């Protein structure tokens, strides 16, 4: 185990292309418009990775951008949506045209598949989504089983082991001990299930900072293979409490995403700039407001007893 | 009578289903559902237990597109992750009420959030159901809401069953280890209820100014029409005041009821207001 004074597992974002190989399965953390590892998504696109089998529970701009950039070879998901900004046009186009092979999980099924792997089980049973057409589509994932004691009919979900999990944390130290304050979504389950784990984070900190806030550590370092500092690394999705989702950038994305020429341009811009260049271009003069959106969000005062 | 808009009546009717029992999980930011939960918690269901994003035991929050997530954490008593949530709420039978919407819904209580047309090569690939497939089966009450009640949405049979209530009647549900409770559908025209497996949805009420035949004509599945169909309760001045001034001053709920070209400019207007409020804190 490296000491906090060495770089330990810390590597630059630019090395991500060497840590993830073409054709591998990669679980991407975050959910809704919250905390997707977007700096990593952009870097995989810059590195020209292809054939990636992406796994997401509730994906959004992360999956659609990779679909647009030709990064994906397969998509496993329980939901992908741009919410207020519409359906995800490039994922949609890929599936409707048959060019993007996919696996649609039920939400709980996907999480339980990850949990099974994380616990070293070949599968886990649960009181499943009876009546849903999804399980019958995927006999290699879902099966019917019975409780050995009562005979009750249950749904079995096969363990799901991604080659890599990429999750975005608030902070991590050189050992890979990673902390979240707001939304962690499926990040921990994905990391526990994957063969290799890459943590991107808003900042790399000394071990002392982790120890002082030990109750916020959701992923202990022994799971983690690489730590990458990526400020605004979830942008344009949120990383609460640091910054809210950038709805304005998402609106621009959604406007481009439906038009093949415009989205090709959008992808080319990302491909041809560094992550630092991206921050400079998209966040200049706006980063403080994205943070202030978190501060401005209101609880309805006086409502609680 | 106070003037109100249809999304406000629907919000109040969904809110009426939220009670003090069990846990409500909110998932992604769906304004009408969020507004309903907040309204319930500020009025008749102060002990409603809300979970939004990974914020557990939330205080009621003001709705905004960019701030809903952040505000959820500000008044919450606990922070979990998705797996702990499903293990501790859904699978542990603590799920009380969750309101869903879908592209298609049928008279058996099935939803389609997957595909229009063949599943493998669809005409329209829909977003997918996330946890809905399990939630609508497991939760005590299934609430579904539709801003546009028509026979293309409320269909005889969904083209793909993303999820379904599975067992509907209280006894059938209890025998299957599920919490007993009805399916309640709230649309822009009426309220439909189903609480027995072998009986169709019945019209519980029609909204003011809507006649029963319009509801029947716009529903793709069989409806039971009672001899007397009451009118849905209108929002009270107190409810409207809470919705307009405290819960949803930016008007996020209405967004899903704005169509066509106006939709984008309506959204832009809300986001501008959210930006301006935040920017004022920076300068």
Coordinates of C-alpha atoms in Angstrom, one line a residue:
Chain A
X1 CA 0.0 0.0 0.0
X2 CA 1.4 3.3 -1.0
X3 CA 1.8 6.1 1.5
X4 CA -0.1 9.3 1.1
X5 CA 3.0 11.1 0.2
X6 CA 3.5 9.2 -3.1
X7 CA 1.3 9.3 -6.1
X8 CA 0.1 5.8 -5.4
X9 CA -2.7 5.0 -7.8
X10 CA -3.1 8.5 -9.1
X11 CA -2.7 8.8 -12.8
X12 CA -3.6 11.6 -15.3
X13 CA -6.9 11.6 -17.2
X14 CA -4.8 11.2 -20.4
X15 CA -3.9 7.7 -19.4
X16 CA -7.5 6.5 -19.3
X17 CA -7.3 5.4 -22.9
X18 CA -4.6 2.9 -21.8
X19 CA -6.6 1.6 -18.8
X20 CA -9.7 0.7 -20.9
X21 CA -9.3 -1.4 -23.9
X22 CA -11.5 -1.7 -27.0
X23 CA -14.3 -4.1 -26.6
X24 CA -14.3 -4.2 -22.8
X25 CA -17.5 -4.0 -20.7
X26 CA -17.5 -0.8 -18.7
X27 CA -20.0 0.1 -16.0
X28 CA -20.5 3.9 -15.8
X29 CA -21.7 5.3 -12.5
X30 CA -24.1 8.1 -11.7
X31 CA -27.8 8.2 -12.4
X32 CA -30.4 10.6 -13.9
X33 CA -28.5 13.9 -14.6
X34 CA -26.4 13.3 -11.5
X35 CA -22.8 12.4 -11.2
X36 CA -22.0 10.6 -14.4
X37 CA -18.2 10.2 -15.0
X38 CA -18.3 12.6 -17.9
X39 CA -14.6 13.6 -18.0
X40 CA -13.9 9.9 -18.4
X41 CA -16.6 9.6 -21.1
X42 CA -15.0 12.5 -23.0
X43 CA -11.5 11.0 -22.6
X44 CA -12.6 7.6 -23.9
X45 CA -14.0 9.4 -26.9
X46 CA -10.7 11.3 -27.3
X47 CA -8.7 8.1 -27.1
X48 CA -10.8 6.6 -29.9
X49 CA -12.0 3.6 -27.9
X50 CA -14.6 1.5 -29.8
X51 CA -16.7 -1.5 -29.1
X52 CA -17.2 -0.6 -25.5
X53 CA -20.1 -2.6 -23.8
X54 CA -21.5 0.2 -21.6
X55 CA -23.5 -0.7 -18.5
X56 CA -25.7 2.0 -17.0
X57 CA -28.6 1.9 -14.5
X58 CA -30.1 5.3 -15.5
X59 CA -28.0 6.8 -18.2
X60 CA -28.4 10.1 -19.9
X61 CA -26.0 12.4 -21.8
X62 CA -23.1 10.0 -21.0
X63 CA -24.6 7.1 -23.0
X64 CA -26.0 9.3 -25.8
X65 CA -22.7 11.1 -26.3
X66 CA -20.8 7.8 -26.6
X67 CA -23.4 6.4 -29.0
X68 CA -22.9 9.5 -31.1
X69 CA -19.1 9.2 -31.0
X70 CA -19.1 5.5 -32.1
X71 CA -17.6 4.5 -28.7
X72 CA -20.3 1.8 -28.0
X73 CA -20.5 -1.7 -29.2
X74 CA -23.3 -2.7 -26.9
X75 CA -25.5 -1.0 -24.3
X76 CA -26.9 -2.6 -21.2
X77 CA -29.3 -0.3 -19.4
X78 CA -32.5 -0.1 -17.4
X79 CA -33.2 3.5 -18.6
X80 CA -31.5 6.1 -20.8
X81 CA -33.2 9.5 -21.2
X82 CA -32.5 13.1 -21.5
X83 CA -35.6 13.8 -19.3
X84 CA -36.9 17.3 -19.9
X85 CA -34.7 17.5 -23.0
X86 CA -36.4 14.5 -24.6
X87 CA -35.4 10.9 -25.5
X88 CA -31.8 10.2 -26.1
X89 CA -31.6 10.7 -29.9
X90 CA -28.3 8.8 -30.6
X91 CA -29.1 5.8 -28.4
X92 CA -32.5 5.8 -30.0
X93 CA -31.2 5.9 -33.5
X94 CA -28.7 3.2 -32.8
X95 CA -31.3 0.8 -31.4
X96 CA -34.0 1.6 -34.0
X97 CA -31.5 1.1 -36.9
X98 CA -30.1 -2.1 -35.4
X99 CA -26.6 -0.7 -35.3
X100 CA -26.4 -0.7 -31.5
X101 CA -27.0 -4.1 -29.9
X102 CA -28.6 -3.7 -26.5
X103 CA -29.8 -5.4 -23.4
X104 CA -32.7 -3.9 -21.5
X105 CA -32.7 -4.8 -17.8
X106 CA -35.3 -4.1 -15.2
X107 CA -33.8 -1.6 -12.8
X108 CA -33.7 -3.8 -9.8
X109 CA -32.5 -6.8 -11.8
X110 CA -29.5 -4.8 -13.0
X111 CA -28.6 -3.7 -9.4
X112 CA -29.1 -7.3 -8.1
X113 CA -26.9 -8.7 -10.8
X114 CA -24.1 -6.3 -9.7
X115 CA -24.8 -7.2 -6.1
X116 CA -24.5 -10.9 -6.8
X117 CA -21.1 -10.4 -8.4
X118 CA -19.9 -8.2 -5.5
X119 CA -20.9 -10.9 -3.1
X120 CA -19.2 -13.6 -5.0
X121 CA -22.4 -15.3 -5.9
X122 CA -23.3 -16.7 -9.4
X123 CA -26.8 -15.3 -9.1
X124 CA -29.2 -13.9 -6.5
X125 CA -32.9 -14.5 -6.2
X126 CA -35.6 -11.9 -5.6
X127 CA -39.3 -11.4 -5.8
X128 CA -39.0 -10.3 -9.4
X129 CA -40.9 -8.3 -12.0
X130 CA -43.5 -11.0 -12.7
X131 CA -45.5 -10.3 -15.8
X132 CA -42.8 -8.2 -17.3
X133 CA -41.8 -9.2 -20.9
X134 CA -38.1 -8.3 -20.1
X135 CA -37.0 -11.5 -18.3
X136 CA -38.2 -13.9 -21.1
X137 CA -36.1 -11.9 -23.6
X138 CA -32.9 -12.7 -21.8
X139 CA -32.8 -16.3 -20.5
X140 CA -29.0 -15.9 -20.1
X141 CA -29.7 -13.3 -17.5
X142 CA -33.1 -14.0 -15.9
X143 CA -34.4 -17.3 -14.8
X144 CA -37.2 -18.6 -12.6
X145 CA -36.3 -20.5 -9.5
X146 CA -38.0 -21.7 -6.3
X147 CA -37.3 -21.1 -2.7
X148 CA -35.7 -24.4 -1.4
X149 CA -37.7 -24.1 1.8
X150 CA -41.2 -22.9 0.8
X151 CA -41.3 -23.5 -2.9
X152 CA -42.2 -19.9 -3.6
X153 CA -41.4 -18.9 -7.1
X154 CA -38.6 -16.4 -7.4
X155 CA -36.7 -14.6 -10.1
X156 CA -32.9 -15.4 -10.4
X157 CA -30.6 -12.8 -11.8
X158 CA -27.2 -13.8 -13.1
X159 CA -24.1 -12.1 -11.6
X160 CA -22.9 -9.3 -13.8
X161 CA -19.1 -8.7 -13.8
X162 CA -18.0 -5.6 -15.8
X163 CA -14.4 -5.6 -16.9
X164 CA -14.1 -2.0 -15.6
X165 CA -16.2 0.3 -13.4
X166 CA -15.7 4.1 -13.8
X167 CA -17.3 6.2 -11.1
X168 CA -16.9 9.9 -10.1
X169 CA -16.4 10.8 -6.5
X170 CA -16.1 14.0 -4.6
X171 CA -12.6 13.2 -3.4
X172 CA -10.2 10.3 -3.2
X173 CA -6.7 9.8 -1.8
X174 CA -3.7 8.0 -3.4
X175 CA -4.8 4.7 -2.0
X176 CA -8.2 5.0 -3.7
X177 CA -10.3 5.6 -0.7
X178 CA -13.2 7.5 -2.2
X179 CA -15.9 9.7 -0.7
X180 CA -19.3 11.0 -1.8
X181 CA -21.4 13.6 -0.2
X182 CA -24.5 13.8 -2.6
X183 CA -25.7 11.3 -5.2
X184 CA -23.6 8.1 -5.4
X185 CA -26.4 6.2 -7.3
X186 CA -25.1 2.8 -8.3
X187 CA -21.4 3.7 -8.0
X188 CA -20.5 1.5 -5.1
X189 CA -22.3 -1.6 -6.4
X190 CA -20.6 -1.2 -9.8
X191 CA -17.2 -0.8 -8.3
X192 CA -17.6 -3.9 -6.1
X193 CA -18.7 -6.0 -9.1
X194 CA -16.0 -4.9 -11.6
X195 CA -12.7 -6.5 -12.3
X196 CA -11.0 -3.1 -12.3
X197 CA -12.1 0.1 -10.8
X198 CA -11.2 3.7 -11.9
X199 CA -12.3 6.5 -9.7
X200 CA -12.3 10.0 -11.1
X201 CA -12.9 12.7 -8.5
X202 CA -13.3 16.4 -8.1
X203 CA -10.0 16.5 -6.1
X204 CA -7.3 14.1 -5.0
X205 CA -6.6 14.7 -1.3
X206 CA -4.2 13.6 1.4
X207 CA -5.2 10.6 3.4
X208 CA -5.7 12.8 6.4
X209 CA -8.7 14.5 4.8
X210 CA -10.3 11.1 4.1
X211 CA -9.7 10.1 7.8
X212 CA -11.2 13.3 9.0
X213 CA -14.4 12.6 7.0
X214 CA -14.3 8.8 7.3
X215 CA -18.1 8.5 7.5
X216 CA -18.3 9.8 3.9
X217 CA -16.1 7.0 2.5
X218 CA -18.3 4.7 0.4
X219 CA -15.5 2.9 -1.5
X220 CA -12.4 1.7 0.4
X221 CA -9.2 1.8 -1.5
X222 CA -8.6 -1.9 -1.8
X223 CA -11.3 -2.0 -4.6
X224 CA -9.7 0.8 -6.6
X225 CA -7.0 0.5 -9.3
X226 CA -6.6 4.0 -10.5
X227 CA -7.5 7.5 -9.2
X228 CA -7.8 10.4 -11.6
X229 CA -8.3 14.0 -10.6
X230 CA -11.0 15.6 -12.8
X231 CA -12.5 18.8 -11.6
X232 CA -16.0 19.3 -12.9
X233 CA -15.6 15.7 -14.0
X234 CA -19.3 15.1 -13.9
X235 CA -20.2 18.2 -16.0
X236 CA -22.7 18.7 -17.7
X237 CA -24.3 16.4 -15.1
X238 CA -24.3 17.4 -11.5
X239 CA -21.9 16.7 -8.7
X240 CA -23.8 17.9 -5.6
X241 CA -22.8 19.7 -3.4
X242 CA -20.1 21.2 -5.7
X243 CA -22.3 22.0 -8.8
X244 CA -25.7 21.5 -10.2
X245 CA -26.5 20.0 -13.6
X246 CA -25.7 22.4 -16.4
X247 CA -29.1 22.5 -18.0
X248 CA -28.0 25.1 -20.6
X249 CA -25.2 22.9 -21.9
X250 CA -27.6 19.9 -21.8
X251 CA -30.1 21.9 -23.9
X252 CA -27.4 22.7 -26.4
X253 CA -26.4 19.0 -26.4
X254 CA -30.1 18.0 -27.0
X255 CA -30.4 20.5 -29.8
X256 CA -27.3 19.1 -31.5
X257 CA -28.0 15.4 -30.7
X258 CA -31.0 15.1 -33.0
X259 CA -29.1 16.4 -36.1
X260 CA -26.3 14.1 -37.5
X261 CA -24.2 17.0 -38.7
X262 CA -24.5 19.1 -35.6
X263 CA -23.7 16.1 -33.3
X264 CA -20.7 15.2 -35.4
X265 CA -19.4 18.7 -34.9
X266 CA -20.2 18.5 -31.1
X267 CA -18.2 15.3 -30.9
X268 CA -15.3 16.6 -33.0
X269 CA -14.9 19.6 -30.7
X270 CA -14.6 17.3 -27.7
X271 CA -12.2 15.0 -29.6
X272 CA -9.9 17.9 -30.6
X273 CA -9.6 19.6 -27.2
X274 CA -8.1 18.5 -23.9
X275 CA -10.2 18.2 -20.8
X276 CA -8.7 21.5 -19.6
X277 CA -9.7 23.0 -22.9
X278 CA -13.2 21.7 -22.5
X279 CA -13.5 23.4 -19.0
X280 CA -12.1 26.6 -20.4
X281 CA -14.6 26.6 -23.3
X282 CA -17.7 25.5 -21.6
X283 CA -17.3 26.7 -18.0
X284 CA -15.6 30.0 -18.3
X285 CA -17.4 32.6 -16.2
X286 CA -20.1 30.1 -15.5
X287 CA -18.6 27.7 -13.0
X288 CA -19.5 29.8 -10.0
X289 CA -23.2 30.0 -11.0
X290 CA -23.3 26.3 -11.4
X291 CA -22.1 26.1 -7.8
X292 CA -24.6 28.8 -6.7
X293 CA -27.5 26.8 -8.1
X294 CA -26.8 24.2 -5.4
X295 CA -26.8 27.0 -2.7
X296 CA -30.0 28.5 -4.2
X297 CA -31.9 25.3 -4.1
X298 CA -34.6 25.6 -1.4
X299 CA -36.1 23.4 1.2
X300 CA -39.6 24.7 2.1
X301 CA -38.9 26.2 5.4
X302 CA -41.1 25.8 8.4
X303 CA -42.7 22.8 6.9
X304 CA -41.0 20.2 9.2
X305 CA -42.2 19.7 12.7
Chain B
X1 CA -64.4 28.7 -7.3
X2 CA -60.8 29.6 -7.9
X3 CA -59.4 29.4 -11.4
X4 CA -57.0 26.6 -11.8
X5 CA -55.2 24.7 -14.6
X6 CA -55.6 21.0 -15.3
X7 CA -52.1 20.1 -14.2
X8 CA -53.0 21.6 -10.8
X9 CA -56.1 19.5 -10.4
X10 CA -54.1 16.4 -11.4
X11 CA -51.4 17.2 -8.9
X12 CA -53.9 17.6 -6.1
X13 CA -55.6 14.3 -7.0
X14 CA -52.3 12.4 -7.1
X15 CA -51.4 14.1 -3.8
X16 CA -54.6 12.7 -2.2
X17 CA -53.2 9.2 -2.7
X18 CA -50.1 10.0 -0.7
X19 CA -50.4 9.1 3.0
X20 CA -48.4 8.7 6.1
X21 CA -47.7 5.0 5.5
X22 CA -44.6 3.5 3.8
X23 CA -42.0 5.2 1.8
X24 CA -42.3 7.2 -1.5
X25 CA -39.3 7.0 -3.8
X26 CA -39.1 9.7 -6.4
X27 CA -36.5 8.6 -8.8
X28 CA -35.7 11.1 -11.6
X29 CA -37.2 14.6 -11.5
X30 CA -40.8 14.2 -12.7
X31 CA -42.4 17.5 -11.8
X32 CA -46.0 16.5 -11.4
X33 CA -45.2 13.5 -9.2
X34 CA -42.7 15.6 -7.1
X35 CA -45.2 18.4 -6.7
X36 CA -47.9 15.9 -5.5
X37 CA -45.6 14.5 -2.9
X38 CA -44.6 17.9 -1.6
X39 CA -48.2 19.0 -1.5
X40 CA -49.2 15.9 0.5
X41 CA -46.4 16.4 2.9
X42 CA -47.3 20.1 3.5
X43 CA -51.0 19.3 4.0
X44 CA -52.6 16.0 4.9
X45 CA -49.6 13.7 5.1
X46 CA -47.0 15.4 7.1
X47 CA -45.3 12.1 8.0
X48 CA -45.0 10.9 4.4
X49 CA -41.5 9.5 4.1
X50 CA -39.8 10.7 1.0
X51 CA -36.7 9.5 -0.8
X52 CA -35.4 11.6 -3.7
X53 CA -32.1 10.8 -5.5
X54 CA -30.1 9.3 -2.7
X55 CA -31.6 11.6 -0.1
X56 CA -33.6 9.6 2.5
X57 CA -36.2 11.2 4.7
X58 CA -36.4 14.5 2.8
X59 CA -38.1 17.7 3.9
X60 CA -40.5 19.1 1.3
X61 CA -38.5 21.0 -1.3
X62 CA -39.2 23.8 -3.8
X63 CA -39.1 22.4 -7.4
X64 CA -36.6 23.4 -10.0
X65 CA -34.9 21.6 -12.8
X66 CA -31.4 22.4 -11.7
X67 CA -32.1 22.5 -7.9
X68 CA -34.3 19.5 -7.1
X69 CA -31.4 17.2 -6.4
X70 CA -29.5 19.7 -4.3
X71 CA -32.5 20.6 -2.2
X72 CA -33.4 17.0 -1.6
X73 CA -30.2 16.6 0.3
X74 CA -30.6 19.8 2.3
X75 CA -33.4 18.5 4.5
X76 CA -32.7 14.8 4.4
X77 CA -31.8 12.7 7.4
X78 CA -29.8 10.0 5.6
X79 CA -27.8 9.4 2.4
X80 CA -27.9 5.9 0.8
X81 CA -27.2 4.6 -2.7
X82 CA -29.4 2.8 -5.2
X83 CA -28.7 -0.8 -3.9
X84 CA -29.4 0.1 -0.3
X85 CA -32.5 1.8 -1.4
X86 CA -34.0 -1.1 -3.3
X87 CA -33.0 -3.6 -0.6
X88 CA -34.4 -1.4 2.2
X89 CA -37.5 0.0 0.5
X90 CA -38.7 -1.9 -2.6
X91 CA -37.7 -5.5 -1.7
X92 CA -38.4 -5.0 2.0
X93 CA -42.1 -4.1 1.3
X94 CA -41.8 -0.6 2.6
X95 CA -42.7 1.0 -0.7
X96 CA -45.9 3.0 -0.2
X97 CA -46.8 5.2 -3.2
X98 CA -45.0 6.0 -6.4
X99 CA -46.5 7.8 -9.3
X100 CA -45.4 6.7 -12.8
X101 CA -46.2 7.7 -16.3
X102 CA -45.6 5.7 -19.5
X103 CA -45.9 5.8 -23.3
X104 CA -48.6 3.1 -23.2
X105 CA -50.8 1.8 -20.4
X106 CA -53.5 -0.9 -20.5
X107 CA -56.5 -2.2 -18.7
X108 CA -54.5 -4.9 -16.9
X109 CA -52.2 -2.4 -15.2
X110 CA -49.3 -3.0 -17.6
X111 CA -47.0 -0.2 -18.7
X112 CA -44.8 0.1 -21.8
X113 CA -41.7 2.3 -21.4
X114 CA -39.6 0.1 -23.8
X115 CA -40.6 0.1 -27.4
X116 CA -43.3 1.0 -29.9
X117 CA -43.1 -1.7 -32.7
X118 CA -40.9 -4.8 -32.6
X119 CA -38.7 -4.9 -29.5
X120 CA -35.5 -5.7 -31.3
X121 CA -36.0 -3.2 -34.1
X122 CA -38.5 -0.7 -32.8
X123 CA -40.2 2.1 -34.5
X124 CA -39.7 4.2 -31.4
X125 CA -37.2 3.2 -28.8
X126 CA -38.5 4.5 -25.5
X127 CA -36.3 5.3 -22.4
X128 CA -36.8 2.0 -20.5
X129 CA -38.5 1.6 -17.1
X130 CA -35.6 1.9 -14.6
X131 CA -37.2 0.5 -11.4
X132 CA -40.8 0.8 -12.6
X133 CA -41.0 -2.8 -13.6
X134 CA -40.6 -3.8 -10.0
X135 CA -42.0 -0.7 -8.3
X136 CA -45.5 -0.9 -9.8
X137 CA -45.8 -4.5 -8.7
X138 CA -44.3 -4.2 -5.2
X139 CA -45.6 -0.8 -4.0
X140 CA -48.8 -0.6 -1.9
X141 CA -50.5 1.7 -4.4
X142 CA -49.8 2.0 -8.1
X143 CA -50.5 5.5 -9.3
X144 CA -50.2 6.3 -13.0
X145 CA -50.8 9.7 -14.5
X146 CA -51.2 10.9 -18.1
X147 CA -51.5 14.5 -19.2
X148 CA -53.1 13.4 -22.5
X149 CA -55.9 10.9 -22.1
X150 CA -56.3 9.3 -25.5
X151 CA -56.6 5.7 -26.9
X152 CA -53.0 5.7 -28.2
X153 CA -51.8 6.0 -24.7
X154 CA -54.5 4.2 -22.8
X155 CA -54.5 1.1 -25.0
X156 CA -56.3 -2.2 -25.1
X157 CA -53.0 -4.1 -24.8
X158 CA -49.5 -2.6 -24.5
X159 CA -47.1 -3.6 -27.2
X160 CA -44.5 -4.6 -24.7
X161 CA -44.9 -5.1 -21.0
X162 CA -42.0 -3.3 -19.3
X163 CA -43.8 -3.9 -16.0
X164 CA -47.2 -4.7 -14.6
X165 CA -49.2 -4.7 -11.4
X166 CA -49.3 -8.5 -11.7
X167 CA -51.8 -9.1 -8.9
X168 CA -54.5 -6.5 -8.4
X169 CA -57.1 -7.6 -5.9
X170 CA -56.2 -7.2 -2.2
X171 CA -56.5 -11.0 -1.5
X172 CA -54.5 -12.0 -4.5
X173 CA -51.8 -9.5 -3.6
X174 CA -51.6 -10.7 0.0
X175 CA -51.4 -14.3 -1.0
X176 CA -48.4 -13.4 -3.3
X177 CA -46.7 -11.7 -0.4
X178 CA -47.5 -8.2 -1.8
X179 CA -49.0 -5.2 0.0
X180 CA -52.7 -4.8 -0.8
X181 CA -53.7 -1.7 -2.6
X182 CA -55.4 -0.4 -5.8
X183 CA -54.3 1.0 -9.2
X184 CA -55.3 4.6 -9.5
X185 CA -55.0 6.4 -12.8
X186 CA -55.2 10.2 -12.9
X187 CA -55.5 11.8 -16.3
X188 CA -56.5 15.2 -17.7
X189 CA -60.1 13.9 -18.1
X190 CA -60.8 11.5 -15.2
X191 CA -59.8 9.2 -12.4
X192 CA -59.9 5.5 -13.1
X193 CA -59.5 2.8 -10.4
X194 CA -58.9 -0.9 -10.5
X195 CA -58.9 -3.0 -7.4
X196 CA -59.9 -6.5 -8.6
X197 CA -58.2 -8.8 -11.0
X198 CA -61.2 -9.9 -13.0
X199 CA -63.0 -6.5 -13.2
X200 CA -62.1 -3.7 -15.5
X201 CA -61.1 -0.2 -14.5
X202 CA -64.1 1.8 -13.3
X203 CA -64.5 5.6 -13.7
X204 CA -64.1 6.9 -10.2
X205 CA -64.7 10.5 -11.2
X206 CA -64.7 12.8 -14.2
X207 CA -63.1 16.2 -14.0
X208 CA -65.3 19.3 -14.0
X209 CA -66.7 19.9 -17.5
X210 CA -65.8 16.4 -18.8
X211 CA -68.6 14.0 -19.7
X212 CA -68.4 10.3 -19.2
X213 CA -68.7 9.4 -22.9
X214 CA -65.6 11.5 -23.7
X215 CA -63.7 9.4 -21.2
X216 CA -65.0 6.1 -22.6
X217 CA -64.3 7.3 -26.2
X218 CA -60.7 8.2 -25.4
X219 CA -59.9 5.0 -23.5
X220 CA -58.6 2.0 -25.5
X221 CA -59.6 -0.5 -22.8
X222 CA -62.9 -1.5 -21.3
X223 CA -64.3 0.7 -18.6
X224 CA -66.9 0.1 -16.0
X225 CA -69.2 3.1 -15.8
X226 CA -71.2 3.4 -12.6
X227 CA -74.7 4.8 -12.8
X228 CA -73.6 7.9 -10.9
X229 CA -70.2 9.3 -11.7
X230 CA -69.1 12.0 -9.4
X231 CA -67.0 15.0 -10.3
X232 CA -63.3 15.2 -9.2
X233 CA -62.7 17.6 -6.4
X234 CA -61.2 20.9 -7.5
X235 CA -58.1 22.3 -6.0
X236 CA -58.7 24.4 -2.9
X237 CA -57.3 27.9 -2.6
X238 CA -54.9 26.7 0.0
X239 CA -53.6 23.9 -2.3
X240 CA -53.2 26.4 -5.2
X241 CA -51.4 28.8 -3.0
X242 CA -48.9 26.1 -1.8
X243 CA -48.4 24.9 -5.4
X244 CA -47.9 28.3 -7.0
X245 CA -46.0 30.1 -4.4
X246 CA -44.1 27.6 -2.3
X247 CA -43.7 24.3 -4.1
X248 CA -43.5 25.2 -7.8
X249 CA -43.0 29.0 -8.3
X250 CA -40.9 28.3 -11.4
X251 CA -43.8 26.4 -13.1
X252 CA -42.0 23.1 -13.7
X253 CA -45.2 21.0 -13.5
X254 CA -46.8 22.8 -16.4
X255 CA -43.8 22.1 -18.6
X256 CA -45.1 18.6 -19.3
X257 CA -48.4 20.1 -20.4
X258 CA -46.9 22.5 -23.0
X259 CA -46.6 21.0 -26.4
X260 CA -44.9 21.7 -29.7
X261 CA -42.7 24.7 -30.4
X262 CA -43.7 26.5 -27.2
X263 CA -42.2 23.7 -25.1
X264 CA -38.6 24.7 -25.6
X265 CA -39.2 28.4 -25.0
X266 CA -41.2 27.6 -21.9
X267 CA -38.3 25.5 -20.6
X268 CA -35.8 28.2 -21.4
X269 CA -37.9 30.7 -19.5
X270 CA -37.8 28.5 -16.3
X271 CA -34.1 27.9 -16.7
X272 CA -33.4 31.6 -17.1
X273 CA -35.2 32.3 -13.9
X274 CA -33.3 29.6 -12.1
X275 CA -30.0 31.0 -13.5
X276 CA -30.8 34.5 -12.5
X277 CA -31.6 33.6 -8.9
X278 CA -28.3 31.7 -8.6
X279 CA -26.3 34.3 -10.4
X280 CA -27.5 37.0 -8.0
X281 CA -25.7 35.1 -5.2
X282 CA -22.4 35.2 -7.1
X283 CA -22.0 38.8 -7.9

